[in-house]
Coordinates of C-alpha atoms and ligand atoms in Angstrom, one line a residue:
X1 CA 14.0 -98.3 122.0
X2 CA 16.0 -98.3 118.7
X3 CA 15.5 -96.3 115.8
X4 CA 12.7 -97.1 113.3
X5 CA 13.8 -98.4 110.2
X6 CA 11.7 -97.5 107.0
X7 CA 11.7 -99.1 103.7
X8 CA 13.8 -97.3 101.1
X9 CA 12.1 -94.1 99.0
X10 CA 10.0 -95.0 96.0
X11 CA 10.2 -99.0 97.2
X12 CA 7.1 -100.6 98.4
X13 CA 6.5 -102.9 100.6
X14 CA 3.7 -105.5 99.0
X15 CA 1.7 -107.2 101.9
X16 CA -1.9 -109.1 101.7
X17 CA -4.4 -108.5 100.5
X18 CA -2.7 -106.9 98.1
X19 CA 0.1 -109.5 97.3
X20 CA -3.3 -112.4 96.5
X21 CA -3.4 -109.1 93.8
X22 CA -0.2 -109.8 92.6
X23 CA -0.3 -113.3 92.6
X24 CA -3.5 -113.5 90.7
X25 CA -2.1 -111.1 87.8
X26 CA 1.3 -113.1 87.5
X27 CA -0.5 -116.9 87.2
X28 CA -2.8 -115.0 84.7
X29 CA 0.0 -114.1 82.8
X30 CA 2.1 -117.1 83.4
X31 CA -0.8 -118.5 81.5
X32 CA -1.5 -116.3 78.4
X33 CA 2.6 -116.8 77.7
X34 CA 2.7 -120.1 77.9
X35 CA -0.7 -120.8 75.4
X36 CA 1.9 -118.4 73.3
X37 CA 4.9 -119.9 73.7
X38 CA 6.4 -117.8 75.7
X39 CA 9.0 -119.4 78.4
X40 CA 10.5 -118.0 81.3
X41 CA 13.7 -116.3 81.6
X42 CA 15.2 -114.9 84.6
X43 CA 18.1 -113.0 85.1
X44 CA 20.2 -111.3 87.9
X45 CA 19.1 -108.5 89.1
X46 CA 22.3 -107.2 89.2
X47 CA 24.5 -106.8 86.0
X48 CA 27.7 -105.0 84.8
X49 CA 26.9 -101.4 84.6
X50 CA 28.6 -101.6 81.1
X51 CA 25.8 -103.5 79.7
X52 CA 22.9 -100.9 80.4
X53 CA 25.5 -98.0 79.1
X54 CA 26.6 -99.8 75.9
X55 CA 22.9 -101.1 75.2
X56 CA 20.0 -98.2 76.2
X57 CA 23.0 -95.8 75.5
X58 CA 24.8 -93.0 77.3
X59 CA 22.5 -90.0 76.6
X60 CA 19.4 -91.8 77.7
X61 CA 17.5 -90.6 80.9
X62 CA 18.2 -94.0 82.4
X63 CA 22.2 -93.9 82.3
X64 CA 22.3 -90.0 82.7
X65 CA 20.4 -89.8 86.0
X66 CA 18.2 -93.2 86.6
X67 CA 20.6 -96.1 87.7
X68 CA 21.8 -97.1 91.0
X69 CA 25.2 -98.0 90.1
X70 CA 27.8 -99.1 92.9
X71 CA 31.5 -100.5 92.5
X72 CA 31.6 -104.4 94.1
X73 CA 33.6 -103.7 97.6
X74 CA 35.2 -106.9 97.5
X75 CA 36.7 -106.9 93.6
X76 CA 35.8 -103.2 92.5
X77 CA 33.8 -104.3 90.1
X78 CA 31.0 -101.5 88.3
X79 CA 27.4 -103.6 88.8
X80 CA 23.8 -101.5 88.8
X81 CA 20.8 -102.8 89.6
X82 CA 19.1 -103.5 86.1
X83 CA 16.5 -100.4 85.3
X84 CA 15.1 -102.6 82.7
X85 CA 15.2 -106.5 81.2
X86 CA 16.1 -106.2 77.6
X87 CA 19.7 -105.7 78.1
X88 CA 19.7 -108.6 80.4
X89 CA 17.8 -111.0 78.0
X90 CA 20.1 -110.1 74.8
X91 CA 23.0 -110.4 77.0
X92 CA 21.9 -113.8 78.6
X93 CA 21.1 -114.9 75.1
X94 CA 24.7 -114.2 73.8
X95 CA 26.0 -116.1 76.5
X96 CA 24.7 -118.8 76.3
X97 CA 24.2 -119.2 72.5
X98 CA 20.6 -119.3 72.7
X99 CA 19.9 -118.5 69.5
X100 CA 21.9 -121.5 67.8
X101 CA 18.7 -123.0 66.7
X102 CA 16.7 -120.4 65.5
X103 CA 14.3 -117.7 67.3
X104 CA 13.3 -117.9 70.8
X105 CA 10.4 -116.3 72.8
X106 CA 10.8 -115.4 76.4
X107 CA 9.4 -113.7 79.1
X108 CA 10.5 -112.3 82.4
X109 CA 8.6 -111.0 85.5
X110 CA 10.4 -108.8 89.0
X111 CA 11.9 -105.8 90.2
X112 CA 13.3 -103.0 88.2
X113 CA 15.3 -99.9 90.2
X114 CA 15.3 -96.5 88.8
X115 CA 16.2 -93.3 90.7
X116 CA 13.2 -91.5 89.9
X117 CA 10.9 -89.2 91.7
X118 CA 8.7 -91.0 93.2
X119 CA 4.8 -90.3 92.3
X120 CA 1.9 -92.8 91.8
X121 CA 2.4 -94.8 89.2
X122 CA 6.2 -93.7 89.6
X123 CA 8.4 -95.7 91.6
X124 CA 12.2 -96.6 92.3
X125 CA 12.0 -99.8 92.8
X126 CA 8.9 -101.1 90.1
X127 CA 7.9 -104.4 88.7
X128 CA 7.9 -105.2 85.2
X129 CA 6.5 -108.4 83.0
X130 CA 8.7 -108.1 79.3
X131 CA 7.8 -110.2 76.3
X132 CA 10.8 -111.1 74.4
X133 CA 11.1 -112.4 70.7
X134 CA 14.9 -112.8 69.8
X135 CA 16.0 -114.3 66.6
X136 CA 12.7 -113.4 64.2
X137 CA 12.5 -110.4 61.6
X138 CA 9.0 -110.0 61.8
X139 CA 6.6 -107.7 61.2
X140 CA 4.6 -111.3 62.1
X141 CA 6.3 -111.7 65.5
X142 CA 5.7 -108.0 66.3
X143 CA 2.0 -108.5 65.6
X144 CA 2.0 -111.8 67.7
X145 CA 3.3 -109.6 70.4
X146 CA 0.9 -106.6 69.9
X147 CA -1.8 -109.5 70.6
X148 CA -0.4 -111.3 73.3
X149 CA -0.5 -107.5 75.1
X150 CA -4.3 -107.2 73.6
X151 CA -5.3 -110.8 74.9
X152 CA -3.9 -110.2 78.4
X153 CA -6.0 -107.0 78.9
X154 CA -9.0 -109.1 77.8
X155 CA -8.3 -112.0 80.2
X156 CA -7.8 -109.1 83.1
X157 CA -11.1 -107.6 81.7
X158 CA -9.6 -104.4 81.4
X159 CA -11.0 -101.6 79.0
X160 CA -10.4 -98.5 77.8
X161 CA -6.5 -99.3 76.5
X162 CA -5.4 -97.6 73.5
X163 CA -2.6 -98.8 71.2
X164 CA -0.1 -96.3 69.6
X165 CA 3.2 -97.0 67.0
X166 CA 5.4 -95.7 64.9
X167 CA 8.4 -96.8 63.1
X168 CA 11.9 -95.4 64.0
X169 CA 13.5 -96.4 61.0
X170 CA 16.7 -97.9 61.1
X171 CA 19.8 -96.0 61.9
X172 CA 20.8 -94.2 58.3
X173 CA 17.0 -93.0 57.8
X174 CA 17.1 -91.7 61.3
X175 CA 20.9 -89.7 61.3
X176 CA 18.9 -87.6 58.0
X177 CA 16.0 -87.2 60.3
X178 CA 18.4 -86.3 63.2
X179 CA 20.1 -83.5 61.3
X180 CA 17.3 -82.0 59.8
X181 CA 15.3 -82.3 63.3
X182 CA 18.5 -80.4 64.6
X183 CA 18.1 -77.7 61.8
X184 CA 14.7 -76.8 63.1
X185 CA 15.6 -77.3 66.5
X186 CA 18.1 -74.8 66.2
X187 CA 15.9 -72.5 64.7
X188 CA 14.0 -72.0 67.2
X189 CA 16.8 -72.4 70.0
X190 CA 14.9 -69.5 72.2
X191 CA 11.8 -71.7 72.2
X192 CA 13.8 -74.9 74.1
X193 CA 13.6 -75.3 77.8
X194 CA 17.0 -76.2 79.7
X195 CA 15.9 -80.3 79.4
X196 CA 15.7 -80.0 75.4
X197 CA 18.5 -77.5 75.1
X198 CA 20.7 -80.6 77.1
X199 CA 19.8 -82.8 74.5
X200 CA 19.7 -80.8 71.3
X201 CA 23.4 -82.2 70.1
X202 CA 22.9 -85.8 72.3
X203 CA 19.5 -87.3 71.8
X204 CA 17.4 -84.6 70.2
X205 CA 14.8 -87.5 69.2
X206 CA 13.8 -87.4 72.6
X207 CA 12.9 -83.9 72.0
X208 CA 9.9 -85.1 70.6
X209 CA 8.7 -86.9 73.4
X210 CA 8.2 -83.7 75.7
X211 CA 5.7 -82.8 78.3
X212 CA 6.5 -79.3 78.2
X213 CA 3.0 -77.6 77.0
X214 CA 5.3 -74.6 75.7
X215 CA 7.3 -76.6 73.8
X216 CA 3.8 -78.8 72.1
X217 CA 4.1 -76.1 68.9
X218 CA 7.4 -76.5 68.0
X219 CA 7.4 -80.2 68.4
X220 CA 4.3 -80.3 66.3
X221 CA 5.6 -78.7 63.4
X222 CA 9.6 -80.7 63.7
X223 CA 10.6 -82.8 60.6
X224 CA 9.0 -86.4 60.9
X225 CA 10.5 -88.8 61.1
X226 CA 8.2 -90.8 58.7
X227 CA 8.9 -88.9 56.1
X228 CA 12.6 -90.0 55.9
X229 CA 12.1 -93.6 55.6
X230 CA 13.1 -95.7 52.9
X231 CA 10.9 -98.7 51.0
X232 CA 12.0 -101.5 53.7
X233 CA 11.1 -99.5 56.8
X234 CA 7.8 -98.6 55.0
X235 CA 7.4 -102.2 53.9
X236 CA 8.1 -103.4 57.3
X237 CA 5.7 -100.5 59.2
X238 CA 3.1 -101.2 56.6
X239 CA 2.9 -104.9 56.7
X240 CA 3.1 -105.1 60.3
X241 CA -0.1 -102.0 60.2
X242 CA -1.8 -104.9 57.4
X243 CA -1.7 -107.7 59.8
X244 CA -3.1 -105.5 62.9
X245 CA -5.8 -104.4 60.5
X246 CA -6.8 -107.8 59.5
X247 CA -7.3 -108.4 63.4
X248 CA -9.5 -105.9 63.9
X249 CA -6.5 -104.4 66.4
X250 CA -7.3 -100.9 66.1
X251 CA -4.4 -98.1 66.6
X252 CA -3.4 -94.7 66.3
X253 CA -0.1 -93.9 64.2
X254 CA 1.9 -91.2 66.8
X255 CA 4.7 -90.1 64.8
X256 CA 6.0 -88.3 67.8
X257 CA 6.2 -91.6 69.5
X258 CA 9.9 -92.7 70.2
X259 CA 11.0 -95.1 73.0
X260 CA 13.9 -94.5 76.1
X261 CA 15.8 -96.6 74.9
X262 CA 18.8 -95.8 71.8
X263 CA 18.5 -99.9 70.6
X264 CA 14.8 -99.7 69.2
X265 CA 14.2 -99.0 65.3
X266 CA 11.4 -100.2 63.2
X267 CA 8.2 -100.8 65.2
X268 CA 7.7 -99.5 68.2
X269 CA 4.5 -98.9 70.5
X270 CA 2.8 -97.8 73.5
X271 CA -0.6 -99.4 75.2
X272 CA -2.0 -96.2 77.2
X273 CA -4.9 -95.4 79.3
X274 CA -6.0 -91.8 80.4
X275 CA -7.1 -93.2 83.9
X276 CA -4.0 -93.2 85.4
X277 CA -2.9 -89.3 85.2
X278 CA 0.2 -88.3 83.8
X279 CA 1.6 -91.6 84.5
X280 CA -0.6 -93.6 81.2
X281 CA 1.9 -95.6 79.4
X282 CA 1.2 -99.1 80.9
X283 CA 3.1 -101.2 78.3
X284 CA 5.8 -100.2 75.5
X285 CA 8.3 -101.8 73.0
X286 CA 9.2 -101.6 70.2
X287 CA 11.9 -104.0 68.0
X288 CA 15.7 -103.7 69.1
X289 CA 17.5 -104.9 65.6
X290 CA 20.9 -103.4 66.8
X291 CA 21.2 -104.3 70.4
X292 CA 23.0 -107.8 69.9
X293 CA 25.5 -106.3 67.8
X294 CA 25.7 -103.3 70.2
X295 CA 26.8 -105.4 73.5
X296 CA 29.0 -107.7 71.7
X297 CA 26.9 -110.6 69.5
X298 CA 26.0 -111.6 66.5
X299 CA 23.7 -109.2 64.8
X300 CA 20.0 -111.1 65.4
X301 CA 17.0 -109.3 65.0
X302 CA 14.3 -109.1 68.2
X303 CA 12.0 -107.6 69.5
X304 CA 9.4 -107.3 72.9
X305 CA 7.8 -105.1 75.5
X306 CA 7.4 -104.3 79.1
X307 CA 4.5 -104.0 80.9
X308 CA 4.5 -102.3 84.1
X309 CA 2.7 -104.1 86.7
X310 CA 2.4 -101.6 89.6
X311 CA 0.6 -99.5 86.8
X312 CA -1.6 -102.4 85.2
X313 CA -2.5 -103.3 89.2
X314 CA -3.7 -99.5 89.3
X315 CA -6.1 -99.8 86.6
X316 CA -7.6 -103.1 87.6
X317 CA -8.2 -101.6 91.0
X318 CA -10.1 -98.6 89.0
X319 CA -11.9 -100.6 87.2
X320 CA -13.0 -103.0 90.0
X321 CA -11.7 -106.4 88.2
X322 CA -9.4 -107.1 91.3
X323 CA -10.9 -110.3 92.9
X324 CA -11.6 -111.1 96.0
X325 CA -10.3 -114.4 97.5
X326 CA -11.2 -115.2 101.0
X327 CA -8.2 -115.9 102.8
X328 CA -9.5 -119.5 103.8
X329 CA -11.9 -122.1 103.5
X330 CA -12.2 -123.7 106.6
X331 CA -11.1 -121.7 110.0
X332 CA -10.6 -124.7 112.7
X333 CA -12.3 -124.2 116.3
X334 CA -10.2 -125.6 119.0
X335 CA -11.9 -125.3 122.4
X336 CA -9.7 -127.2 124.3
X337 CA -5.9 -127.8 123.2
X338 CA -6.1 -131.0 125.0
X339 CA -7.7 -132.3 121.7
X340 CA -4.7 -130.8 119.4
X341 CA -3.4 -134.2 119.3
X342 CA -6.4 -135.4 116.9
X343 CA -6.8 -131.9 115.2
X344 CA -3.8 -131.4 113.6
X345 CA -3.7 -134.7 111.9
X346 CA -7.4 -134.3 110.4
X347 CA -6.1 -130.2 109.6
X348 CA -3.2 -132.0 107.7
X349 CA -5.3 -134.6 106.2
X350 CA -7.9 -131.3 104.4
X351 CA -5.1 -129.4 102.9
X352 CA -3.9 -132.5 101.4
X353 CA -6.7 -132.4 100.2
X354 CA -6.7 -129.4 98.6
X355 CA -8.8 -127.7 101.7
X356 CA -7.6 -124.3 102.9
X357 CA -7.1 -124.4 107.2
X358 CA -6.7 -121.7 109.1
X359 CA -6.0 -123.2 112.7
X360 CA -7.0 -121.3 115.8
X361 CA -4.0 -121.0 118.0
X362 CA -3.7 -120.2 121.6
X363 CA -3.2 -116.9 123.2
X364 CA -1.4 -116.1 126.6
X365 CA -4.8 -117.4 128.5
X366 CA -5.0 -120.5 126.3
X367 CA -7.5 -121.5 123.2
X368 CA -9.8 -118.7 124.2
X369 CA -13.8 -119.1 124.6
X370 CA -16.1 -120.3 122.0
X371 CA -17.1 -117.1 121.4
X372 CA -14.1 -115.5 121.0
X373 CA -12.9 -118.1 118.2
X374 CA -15.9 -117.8 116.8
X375 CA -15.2 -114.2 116.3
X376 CA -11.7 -114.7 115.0
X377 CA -13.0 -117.1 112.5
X378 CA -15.5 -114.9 111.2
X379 CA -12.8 -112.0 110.8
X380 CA -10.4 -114.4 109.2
X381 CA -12.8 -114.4 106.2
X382 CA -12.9 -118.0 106.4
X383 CA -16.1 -119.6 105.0
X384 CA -16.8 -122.3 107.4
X385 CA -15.9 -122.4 110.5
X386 CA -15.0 -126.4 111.6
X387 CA -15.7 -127.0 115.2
X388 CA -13.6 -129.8 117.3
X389 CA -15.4 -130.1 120.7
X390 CA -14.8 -132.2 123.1
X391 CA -17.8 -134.3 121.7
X392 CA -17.4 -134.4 118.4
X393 CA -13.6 -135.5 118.5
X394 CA -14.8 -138.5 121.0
X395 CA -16.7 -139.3 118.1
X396 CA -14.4 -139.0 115.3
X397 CA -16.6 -135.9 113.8
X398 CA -16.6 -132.6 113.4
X399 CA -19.3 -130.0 112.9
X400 CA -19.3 -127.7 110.1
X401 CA -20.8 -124.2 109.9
X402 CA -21.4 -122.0 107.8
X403 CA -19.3 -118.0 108.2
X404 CA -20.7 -116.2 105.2
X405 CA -24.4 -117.2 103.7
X406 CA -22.6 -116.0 99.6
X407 CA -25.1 -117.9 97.7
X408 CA -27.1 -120.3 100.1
X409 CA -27.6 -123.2 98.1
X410 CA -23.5 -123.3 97.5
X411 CA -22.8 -122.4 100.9
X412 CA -25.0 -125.7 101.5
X413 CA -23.0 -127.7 99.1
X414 CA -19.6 -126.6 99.8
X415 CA -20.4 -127.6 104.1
X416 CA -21.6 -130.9 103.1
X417 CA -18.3 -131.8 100.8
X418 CA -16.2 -130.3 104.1
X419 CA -18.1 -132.2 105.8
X420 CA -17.5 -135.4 104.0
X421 CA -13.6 -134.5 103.5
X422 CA -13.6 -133.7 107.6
X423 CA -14.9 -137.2 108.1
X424 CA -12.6 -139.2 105.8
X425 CA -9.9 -136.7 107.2
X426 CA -10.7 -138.1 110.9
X427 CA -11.2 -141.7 109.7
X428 CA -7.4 -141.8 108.6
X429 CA -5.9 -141.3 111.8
Ligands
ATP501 P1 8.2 -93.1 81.2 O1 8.2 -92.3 80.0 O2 6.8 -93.2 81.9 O3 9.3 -92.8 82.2 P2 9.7 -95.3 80.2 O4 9.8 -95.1 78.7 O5 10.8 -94.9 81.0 O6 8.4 -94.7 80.8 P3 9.9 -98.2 79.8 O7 11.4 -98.2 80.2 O8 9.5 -98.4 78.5 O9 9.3 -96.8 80.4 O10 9.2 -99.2 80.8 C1 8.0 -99.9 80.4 C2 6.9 -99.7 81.4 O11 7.4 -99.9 82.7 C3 6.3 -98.3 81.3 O12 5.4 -98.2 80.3 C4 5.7 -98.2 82.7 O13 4.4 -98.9 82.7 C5 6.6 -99.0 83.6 N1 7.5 -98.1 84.3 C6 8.7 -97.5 83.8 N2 9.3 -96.8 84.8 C7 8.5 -97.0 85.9 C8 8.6 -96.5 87.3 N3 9.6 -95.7 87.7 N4 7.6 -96.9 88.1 C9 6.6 -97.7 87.7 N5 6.5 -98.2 86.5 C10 7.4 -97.8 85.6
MG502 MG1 11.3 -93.3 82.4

């Protein structure tokens, strides 16, 4: 025999039931987005590598070590697997002048690829769903989008999420911040592990965001950022806080909160949960003032977030709000294929009609006994098995039994509507 072939490290295969899981969380959303005006966008999933170095920035953990980059064979060309959306949205709306008549809202759902070490909640290839506002200076569209995030974890039923934000400034309040984070970075040099001595000159913001539990004290105590911003950025930060308030969206300010990503200032924010491990953050955005500007457009304003759905499908799971869809309605009982000709027409006829068919097929000794279909209906989940003897067919009926007794009186319901859709089914052949 040949070699087994396995999937690719830190990319999952998604296969029922889980993929009704899927399904079920992306119509959800689909919906929410679209009662907010959110339209669909999608993009390649491949993109010049120059736009995800020129927009989340050089020093960033995603260009240092994250990308799966690869020169074109054919034309030499430097592509990479987008690790994220944004840069594909801004760059899509540059293109194609989308923001010639004002602001736009857009969303996006699929694959990201990061080279990451794979753990739960950690994977190379992931799935995110980004909400995109391009063209609108808030803080009202920031709010609108801190909602939107609230509203979908209400519709999924899901608890126990926690909101956290910050404002980064914009780029002059944050070069003061920089150096004087610097200065006390410096100070206590013999304190920094080798990840924060790395980026103690590059991106010492990112400092901040550390796991290291030896590094908590020194981070504590670092210059804040908050304290170097000017009346506009408090303005924006407190306006935006205002308008959450006034929702009753409740919040904790994290001054040690700063994104990835170089293109974020003003607002930014995290949705986390403490039921997931280490791995909690299960949205996060922020607005990205600078990133048209900073991959070759007009300066616009934006801003959005990205959920990650592998995560968000976690905690649905842990919180038993999955649901569970029974594969079929109907599972069709065939005893003898000689009647195929008439069952596959009234089959047709029920999905038409909006009636889920499973059809029992034949195995290398034919349809099988009664029993044994029986069986495979029951274990197809089916609720109702349809029968097609010999008899019934001769008569241009078919009987229908109940699989699963749910709830007894709709069990009883849901047969007899088969029943009547299996008999105007038949009567239209
Ligand atoms: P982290 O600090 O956990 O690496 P990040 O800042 O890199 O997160 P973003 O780029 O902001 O994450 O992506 C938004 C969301 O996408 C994250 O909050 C998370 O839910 C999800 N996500 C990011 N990377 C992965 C991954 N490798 N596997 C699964 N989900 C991911
Ligand atoms: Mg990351």
């Amino acid at each position: 025999m040949a070699e087994k072939l396995s999937a690719v490290k830190g990319m999952n295969d998604i296969a029922a039931p889980e993929s009704a899981h899927w399904e079920w969380l992306e119509d959800k959303i689909r919906q929410l987005m679209a009662r907010y005006g959110y339209r669909n966008f999608r993009a390649p999933i491949v993109e010049p590598t120059a736009l995800f170095v020129r927009g989340l920035g050089e020093v960033t953990d995603i260009v240092e070590k994250e990308m799966y980059a690869f020169e074109d064979k054919l034309n030499g060309e430097h592509l990479t697997l987008r690790p994220e959306g944004t840069a594909g949205v801004v760059r899509a709306a540059i293109e194609h002048n989308m923001l010639y008549d004002g602001g736009k809202r857009l969303y996006y759902m699929g694959p990201m690829f990061r080279h990451e070490r794979p753990q739960r909640g950690r994977y190379r290839q992931f799935h995110q769903v980004g909400a995109e506002a391009l063209g609108f200076v808030g803080p009202d569209v920031d709010v609108e989008l801190i909602l939107l995030a609230c509203d979908l974890w209400d519709e999924l039923g899901l608890t126990g999420i926690t909101l956290e934000i910050n404002s980064l400034g914009q780029p002059a309040e944050r070069k003061a911040h920089r150096e004087a984070l610097i200065r006390h970075l410096e100070a206590h040099k013999d304190q920094l592990d080798a990840d924060a001595q790395r980026r103690l000159y590059t991106n010492p913001l990112r400092i901040l965001d550390t796991k290291n539990p030896a590094m908590q004290a020194l981070v504590e105590a670092a210059p804040k950022l908050m304290d170097f911003l000017g009346a506009e950025s408090l303005k924006h930060f407190d306006t935006w806080r205002a308008l959450l308030d006034a929702q009753g969206v409740t919040y904790r300010i994290n001054p040690r909160l700063v994104r990835g990503m170089d293109y974020y200032n003003l607002s930014v924010f995290e949705f986390v949960t403490t039921e997931l491990g280490s791995q909690g953050t299960v949205c996060a955005g922020g607005r990205y003032d600078g990133l048209f500007e900073q991959i070759g457009g007009k300066p616009s304003p934006a801003v959005g977030w990205a959920l990650g759905v592998e995560r968000i499908l976690e905690l649905l799971k842990s919180q038993n709000r999955l649901p569970t869809a029974p594969v079929a309605d109907a599972y069709a009982i065939v005893p003898d294929a000689a009647v195929l000709p008439q069952v596959l027409p009234v089959l047709r006829a029920l999905r038409r009609a909006g009636v889920a068919v499973l059809m029992h097929t034949a195995g290398a000794e034919g349809m099988g006994s009664m029993k044994s279909q029986f069986k495979k209906a029951d274990a197809s989940g089916a609720r109702f098995a349809l029968i097609f003897g010999p008899d019934e067919v001769a008569q241009g009926q078919v009987s229908v039994k109940p699989l699963r007794a749910v709830d007894g009186q709709v069990v009883a319901q849901r047969a007899e509507a088969l029943a009547d859709a299996a008999h105007w089914a038949a009567s239209l052949r």
